[in-house]
Short mmCIF file of C-alpha atoms in Angstrom, two decimals:
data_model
loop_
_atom_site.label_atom_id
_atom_site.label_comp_id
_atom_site.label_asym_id
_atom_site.label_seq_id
_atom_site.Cartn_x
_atom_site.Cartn_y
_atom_site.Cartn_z
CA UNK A 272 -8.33 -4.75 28.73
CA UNK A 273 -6.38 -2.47 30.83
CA UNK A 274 -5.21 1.17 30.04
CA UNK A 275 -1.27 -0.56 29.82
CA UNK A 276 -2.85 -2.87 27.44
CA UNK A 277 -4.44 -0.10 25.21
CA UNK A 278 -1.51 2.40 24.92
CA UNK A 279 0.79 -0.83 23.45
CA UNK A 280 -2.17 -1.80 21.25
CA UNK A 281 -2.15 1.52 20.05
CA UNK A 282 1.34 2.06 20.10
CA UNK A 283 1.98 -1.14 18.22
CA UNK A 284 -0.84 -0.63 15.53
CA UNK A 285 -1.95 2.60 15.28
CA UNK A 286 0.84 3.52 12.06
CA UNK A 287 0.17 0.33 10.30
CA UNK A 288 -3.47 0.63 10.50
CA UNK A 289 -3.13 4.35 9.41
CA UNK A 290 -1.71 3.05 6.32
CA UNK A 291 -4.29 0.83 5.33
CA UNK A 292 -6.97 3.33 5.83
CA UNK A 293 -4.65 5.90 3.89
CA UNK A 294 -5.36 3.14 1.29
CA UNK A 295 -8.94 2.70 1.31
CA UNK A 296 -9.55 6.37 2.35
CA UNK A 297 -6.95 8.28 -0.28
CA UNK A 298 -7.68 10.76 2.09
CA UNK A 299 -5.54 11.98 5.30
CA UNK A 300 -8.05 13.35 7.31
CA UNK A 301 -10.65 10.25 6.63
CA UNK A 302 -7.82 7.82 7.63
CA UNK A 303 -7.49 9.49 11.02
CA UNK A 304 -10.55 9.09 11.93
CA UNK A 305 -10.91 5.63 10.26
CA UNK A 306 -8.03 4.74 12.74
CA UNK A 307 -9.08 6.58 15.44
CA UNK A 308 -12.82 5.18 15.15
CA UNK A 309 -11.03 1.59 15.08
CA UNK A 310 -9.74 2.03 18.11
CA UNK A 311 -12.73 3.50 20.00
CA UNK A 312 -14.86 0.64 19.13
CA UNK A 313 -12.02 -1.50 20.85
CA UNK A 314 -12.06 0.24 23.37
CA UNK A 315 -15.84 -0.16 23.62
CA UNK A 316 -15.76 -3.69 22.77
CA UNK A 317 -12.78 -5.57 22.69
CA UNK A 318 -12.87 -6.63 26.05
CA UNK A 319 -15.17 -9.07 24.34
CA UNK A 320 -12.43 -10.80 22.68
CA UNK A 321 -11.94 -14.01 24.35
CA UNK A 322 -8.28 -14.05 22.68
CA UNK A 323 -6.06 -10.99 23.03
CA UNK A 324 -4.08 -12.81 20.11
CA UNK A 325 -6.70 -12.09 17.78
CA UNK A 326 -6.93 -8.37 18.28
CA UNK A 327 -4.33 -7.58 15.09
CA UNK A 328 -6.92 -9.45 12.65
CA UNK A 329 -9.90 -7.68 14.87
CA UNK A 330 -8.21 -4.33 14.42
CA UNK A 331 -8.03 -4.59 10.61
CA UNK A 332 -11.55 -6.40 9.82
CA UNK A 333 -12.75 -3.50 11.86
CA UNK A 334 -11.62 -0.90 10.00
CA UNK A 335 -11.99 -2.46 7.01
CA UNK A 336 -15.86 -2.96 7.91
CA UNK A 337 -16.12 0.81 9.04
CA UNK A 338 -14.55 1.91 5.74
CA UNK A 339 -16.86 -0.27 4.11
CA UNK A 340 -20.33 0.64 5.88
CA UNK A 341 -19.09 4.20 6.21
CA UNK A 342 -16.62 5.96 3.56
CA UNK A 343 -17.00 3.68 0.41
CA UNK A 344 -17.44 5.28 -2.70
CA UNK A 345 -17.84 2.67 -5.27
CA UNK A 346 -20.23 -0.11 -4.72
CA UNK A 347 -18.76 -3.00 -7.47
CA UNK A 348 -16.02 -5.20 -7.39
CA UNK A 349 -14.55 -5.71 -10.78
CA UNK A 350 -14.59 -9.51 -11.76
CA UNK A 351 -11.13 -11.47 -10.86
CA UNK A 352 -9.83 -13.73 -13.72
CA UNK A 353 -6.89 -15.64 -12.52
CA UNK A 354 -5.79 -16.07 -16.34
CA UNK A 355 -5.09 -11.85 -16.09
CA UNK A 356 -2.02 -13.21 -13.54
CA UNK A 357 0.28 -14.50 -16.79
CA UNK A 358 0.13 -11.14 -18.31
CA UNK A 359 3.34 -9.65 -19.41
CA UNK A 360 4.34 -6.81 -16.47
CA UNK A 361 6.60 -4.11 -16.72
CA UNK A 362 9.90 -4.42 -15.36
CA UNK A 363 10.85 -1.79 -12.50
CA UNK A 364 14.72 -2.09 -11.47
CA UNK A 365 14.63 -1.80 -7.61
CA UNK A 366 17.31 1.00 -8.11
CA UNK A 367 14.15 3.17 -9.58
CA UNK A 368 12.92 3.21 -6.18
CA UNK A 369 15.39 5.60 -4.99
CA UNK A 370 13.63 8.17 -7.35
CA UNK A 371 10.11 7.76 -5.24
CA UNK A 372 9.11 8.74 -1.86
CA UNK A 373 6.92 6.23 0.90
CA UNK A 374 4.19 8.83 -0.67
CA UNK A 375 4.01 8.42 -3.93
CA UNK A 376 3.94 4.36 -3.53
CA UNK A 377 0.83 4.81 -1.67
CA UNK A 378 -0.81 7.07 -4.34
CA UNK A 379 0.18 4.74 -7.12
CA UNK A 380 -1.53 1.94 -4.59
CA UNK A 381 -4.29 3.66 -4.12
CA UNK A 382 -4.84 4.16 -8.19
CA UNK A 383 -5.52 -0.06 -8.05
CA UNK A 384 -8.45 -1.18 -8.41
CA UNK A 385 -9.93 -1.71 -4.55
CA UNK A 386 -10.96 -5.21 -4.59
CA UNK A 387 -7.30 -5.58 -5.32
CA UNK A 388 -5.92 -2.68 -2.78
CA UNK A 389 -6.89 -3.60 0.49
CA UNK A 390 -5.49 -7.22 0.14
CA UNK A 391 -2.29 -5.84 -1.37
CA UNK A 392 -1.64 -2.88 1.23
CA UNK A 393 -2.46 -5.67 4.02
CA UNK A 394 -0.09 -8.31 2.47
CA UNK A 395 2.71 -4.89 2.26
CA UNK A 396 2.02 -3.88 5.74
CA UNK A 397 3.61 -7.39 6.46
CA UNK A 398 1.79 -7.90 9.47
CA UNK A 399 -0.88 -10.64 8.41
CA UNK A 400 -0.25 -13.97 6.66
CA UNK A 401 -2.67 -14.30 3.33
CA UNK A 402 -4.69 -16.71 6.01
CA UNK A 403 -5.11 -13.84 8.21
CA UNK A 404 -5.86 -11.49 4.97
CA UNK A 405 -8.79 -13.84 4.41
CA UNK A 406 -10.11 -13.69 7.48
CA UNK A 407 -9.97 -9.93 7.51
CA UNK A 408 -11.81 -9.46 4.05
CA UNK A 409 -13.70 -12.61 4.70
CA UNK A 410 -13.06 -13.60 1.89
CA UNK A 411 -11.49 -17.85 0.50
CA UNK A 412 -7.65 -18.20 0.78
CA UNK A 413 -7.52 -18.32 -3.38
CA UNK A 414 -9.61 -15.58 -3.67
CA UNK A 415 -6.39 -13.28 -1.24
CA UNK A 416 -4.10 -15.26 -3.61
CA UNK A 417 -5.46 -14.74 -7.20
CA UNK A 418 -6.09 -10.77 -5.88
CA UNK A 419 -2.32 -10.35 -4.63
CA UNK A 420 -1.25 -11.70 -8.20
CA UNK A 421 -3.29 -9.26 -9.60
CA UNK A 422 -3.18 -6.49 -7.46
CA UNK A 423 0.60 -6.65 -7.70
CA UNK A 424 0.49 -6.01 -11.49
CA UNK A 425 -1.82 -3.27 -11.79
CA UNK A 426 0.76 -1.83 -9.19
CA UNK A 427 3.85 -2.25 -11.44
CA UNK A 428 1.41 -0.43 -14.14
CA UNK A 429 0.81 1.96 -12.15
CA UNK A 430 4.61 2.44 -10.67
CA UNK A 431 5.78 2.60 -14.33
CA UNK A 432 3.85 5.18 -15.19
CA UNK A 433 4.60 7.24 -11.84
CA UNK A 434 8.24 6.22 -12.68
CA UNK A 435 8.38 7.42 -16.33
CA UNK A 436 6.67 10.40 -15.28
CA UNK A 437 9.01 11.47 -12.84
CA UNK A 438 12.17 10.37 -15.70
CA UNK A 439 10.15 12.79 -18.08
CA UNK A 440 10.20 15.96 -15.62
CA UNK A 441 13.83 16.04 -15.36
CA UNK A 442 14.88 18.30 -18.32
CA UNK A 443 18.45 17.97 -19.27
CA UNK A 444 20.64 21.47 -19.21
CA UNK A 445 21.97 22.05 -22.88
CA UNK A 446 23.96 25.53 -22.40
CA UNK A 447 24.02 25.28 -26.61
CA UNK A 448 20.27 25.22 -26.85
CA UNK A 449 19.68 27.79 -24.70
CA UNK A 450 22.09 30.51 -26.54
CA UNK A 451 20.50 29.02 -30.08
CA UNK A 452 17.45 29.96 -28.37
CA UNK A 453 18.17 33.25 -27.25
CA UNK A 454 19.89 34.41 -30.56
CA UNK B 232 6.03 -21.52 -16.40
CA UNK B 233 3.68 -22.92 -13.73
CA UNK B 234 1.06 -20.52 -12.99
CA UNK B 235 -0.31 -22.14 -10.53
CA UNK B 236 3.41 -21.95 -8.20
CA UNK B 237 3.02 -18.36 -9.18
CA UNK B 238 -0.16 -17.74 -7.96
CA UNK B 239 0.69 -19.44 -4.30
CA UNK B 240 4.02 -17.51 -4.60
CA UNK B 241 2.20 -14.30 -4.94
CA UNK B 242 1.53 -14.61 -1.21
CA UNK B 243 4.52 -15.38 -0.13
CA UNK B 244 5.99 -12.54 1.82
CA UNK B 245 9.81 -11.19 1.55
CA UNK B 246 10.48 -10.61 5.02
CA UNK B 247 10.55 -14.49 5.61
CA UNK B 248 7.80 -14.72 8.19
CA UNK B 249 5.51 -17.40 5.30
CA UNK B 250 8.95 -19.60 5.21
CA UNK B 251 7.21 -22.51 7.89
CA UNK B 252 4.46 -22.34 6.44
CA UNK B 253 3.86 -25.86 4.18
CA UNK B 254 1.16 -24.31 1.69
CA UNK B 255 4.16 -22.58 -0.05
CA UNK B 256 6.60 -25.74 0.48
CA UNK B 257 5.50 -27.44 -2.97
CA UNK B 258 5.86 -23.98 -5.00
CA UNK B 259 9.08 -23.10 -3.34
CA UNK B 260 10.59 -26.10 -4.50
CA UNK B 261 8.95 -25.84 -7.92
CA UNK B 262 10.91 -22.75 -7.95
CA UNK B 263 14.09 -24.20 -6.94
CA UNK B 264 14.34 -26.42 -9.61
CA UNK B 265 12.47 -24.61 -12.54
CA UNK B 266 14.94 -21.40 -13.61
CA UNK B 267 12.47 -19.25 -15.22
CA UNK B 268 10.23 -19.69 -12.24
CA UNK B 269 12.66 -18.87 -9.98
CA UNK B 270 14.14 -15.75 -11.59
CA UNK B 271 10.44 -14.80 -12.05
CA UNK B 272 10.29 -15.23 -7.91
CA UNK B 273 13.52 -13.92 -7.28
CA UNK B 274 12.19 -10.35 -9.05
CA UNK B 275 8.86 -10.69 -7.57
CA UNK B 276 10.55 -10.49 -4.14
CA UNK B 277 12.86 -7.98 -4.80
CA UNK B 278 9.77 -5.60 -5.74
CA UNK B 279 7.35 -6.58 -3.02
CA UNK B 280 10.77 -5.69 -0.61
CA UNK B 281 10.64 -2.46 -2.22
CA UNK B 282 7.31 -2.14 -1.74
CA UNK B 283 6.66 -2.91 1.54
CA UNK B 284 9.90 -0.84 2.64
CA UNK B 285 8.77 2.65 1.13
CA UNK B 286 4.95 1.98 2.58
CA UNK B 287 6.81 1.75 5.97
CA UNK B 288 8.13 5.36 5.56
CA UNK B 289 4.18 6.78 5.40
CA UNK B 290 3.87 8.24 8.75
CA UNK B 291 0.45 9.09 10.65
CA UNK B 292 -0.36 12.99 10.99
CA UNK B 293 1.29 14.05 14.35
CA UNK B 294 -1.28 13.90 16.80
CA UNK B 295 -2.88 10.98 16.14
CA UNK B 296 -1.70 9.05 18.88
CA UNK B 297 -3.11 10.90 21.01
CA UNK B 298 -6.29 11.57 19.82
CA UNK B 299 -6.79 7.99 19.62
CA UNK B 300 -5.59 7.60 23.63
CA UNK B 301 -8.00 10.25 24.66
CA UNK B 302 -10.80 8.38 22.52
CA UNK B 303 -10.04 5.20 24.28
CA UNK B 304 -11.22 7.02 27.14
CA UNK B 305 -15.14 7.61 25.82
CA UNK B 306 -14.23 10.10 23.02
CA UNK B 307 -16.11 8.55 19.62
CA UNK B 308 -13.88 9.88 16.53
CA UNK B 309 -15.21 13.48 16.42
CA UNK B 310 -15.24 14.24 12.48
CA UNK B 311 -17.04 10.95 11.80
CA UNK B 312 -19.31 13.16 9.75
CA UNK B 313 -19.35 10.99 6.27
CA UNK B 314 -23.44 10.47 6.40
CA UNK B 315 -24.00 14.20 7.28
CA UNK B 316 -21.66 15.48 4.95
CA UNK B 317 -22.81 13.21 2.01
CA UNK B 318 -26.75 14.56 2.76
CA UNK B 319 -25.44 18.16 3.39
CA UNK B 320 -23.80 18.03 -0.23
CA UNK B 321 -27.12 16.66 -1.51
CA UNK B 322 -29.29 19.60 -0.20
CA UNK B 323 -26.33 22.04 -1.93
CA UNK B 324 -27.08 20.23 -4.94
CA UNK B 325 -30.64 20.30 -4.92
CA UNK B 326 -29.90 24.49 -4.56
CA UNK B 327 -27.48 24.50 -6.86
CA UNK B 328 -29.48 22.93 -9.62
CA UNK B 329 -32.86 24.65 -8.46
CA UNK B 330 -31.04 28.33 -9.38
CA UNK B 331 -28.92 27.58 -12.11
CA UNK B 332 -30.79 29.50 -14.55
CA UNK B 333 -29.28 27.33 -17.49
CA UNK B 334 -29.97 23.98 -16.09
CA UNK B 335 -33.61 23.14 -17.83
CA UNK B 336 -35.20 21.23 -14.46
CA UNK B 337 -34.75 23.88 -12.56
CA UNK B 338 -36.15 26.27 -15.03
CA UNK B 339 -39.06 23.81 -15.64
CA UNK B 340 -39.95 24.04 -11.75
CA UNK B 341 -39.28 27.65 -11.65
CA UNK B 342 -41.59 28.70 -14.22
CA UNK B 343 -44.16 26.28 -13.99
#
């Protein structure tokens, strides 16, 4: 691949990548190098690639491997019941998004579990179909499906919680109470 | 409500790009028809919109970009160190317990 061809691969891929390994890694440093590792071994061999197409999935089963063989902490997936999909969920009004930063979606993201994270921030990232999501985590088509559907509810859990939270920090000002209180 | 058109739906993304796609043809017009299913869709989408809008606004650490350029050039990522670091915080361990005077191993090898 040429140099032209690198810079827009980068240029195109580096941010979204970054985000998934933000995801995986919960760590800023880790995902820099996650990305930046990703992109050295392309450099290194993606001219093997017979289609160029293919180098968005390549990009993220890459750096899902290296996160895998290299930074994982936890070593079991939790069991996936497709019955836990018809659980009640907490409501979240989109307005209650306006209280929350690009930040603090990715922390409550990376508080689910990870069998359920990386298919979730990849399905977010909006750049691969649930076919391509398979591919990446090598994993069966109903296996992305049943872990979106569940990966999406431990995120409103976790959401409602960061979103209560936040509602619970902001004290009201009551001038009466604070003169009863200094009397 | 049909859990299974839920399930499919799950994968369904907002921005539109799934819409020619025929595995979601059958649960989209499940949803159509069947109210409760498609309010249930209707909120579903206007979360994962959230979602996938605030994710957007995470930006890389300035200086990224480049760093990855210059790697494309021969550069490995430099602080790679995971393996190193994990066996480095072993060996601190291993001193850590081998002078804690209250932990009883330690004791056990010091005085033995």
């Amino acid at each position: 691949v040429s140099a032209i061809d690198f810079d827009q691969l980068v240029d195109r891929y580096y941010q979204p990548l970054y985000r998934f390994a933000m995801s995986l890694a919960k760590n800023s440093e880790e995902a820099a190098d996650l990305t930046q590792q990703t992109f050295f071994l392309w450099a290194s061999k993606g001219h093997q690639l017979r289609d160029l197409t293919k180098s968005k999935s390549w990009l993220f089963t890459t750096l899902y491997r290296e996160f895998l063989s290299t930074y994982r902490h936890t070593s079991r997936f939790p069991h996936v019941e497709i019955e836990e999909v018809s659980q009640d969920l907490p409501t979240i009004a989109p307005s209650m998004f306006n209280d929350i930063d690009g930040n603090t979606v990715l922390v409550a993201m990376t508080q689910v579990d990870e069998v359920y994270r990386a298919p979730l921030v990849l399905f977010y990232l909006d750049d691969l179909s649930y076919k391509e999501i398979a591919d990446v985590l090598d994993v069966p088509i109903g296996t992305v499906m049943s872990r979106l559907a569940r990966g999406k509810a431990q995120l409103r859990d976790r959401l409602h919680e960061v979103c209560n939270t936040a509602a619970r920090k902001v004290v009201a000002f009551d001038p009466g109470a604070r003169q009863q209180t200094s009397a | 409500m049909n859990e299974e058109s839920k399930l499919i739906l799950s994968a369904y993304r907002p921005s539109g790009k799934d819409a020619d796609d025929p595995a979601f043809s059958e649960a989209l017009a499940v949803a159509s028809s069947d109210a409760a299913l498609g309010q249930w869709l209707a909120d579903q989408q206007a979360f994962d919109r959230e979602v996938a809008r605030k994710l957007a606004e995470v930006s890389a650490p300035a200086g990224l970009r480049e760093r990855i350029l210059a790697g494309g050039e021969g550069e490995p990522a430099t602080t790679m160190v995971a393996p190193a670091t994990a066996l480095d915080g072993c060996c601190r361990l291993g001193a850590a317990r081998m002078f804690d005077p209250v932990d009883p191993v330690a004791s056990e090898i010091r005085y033995r």
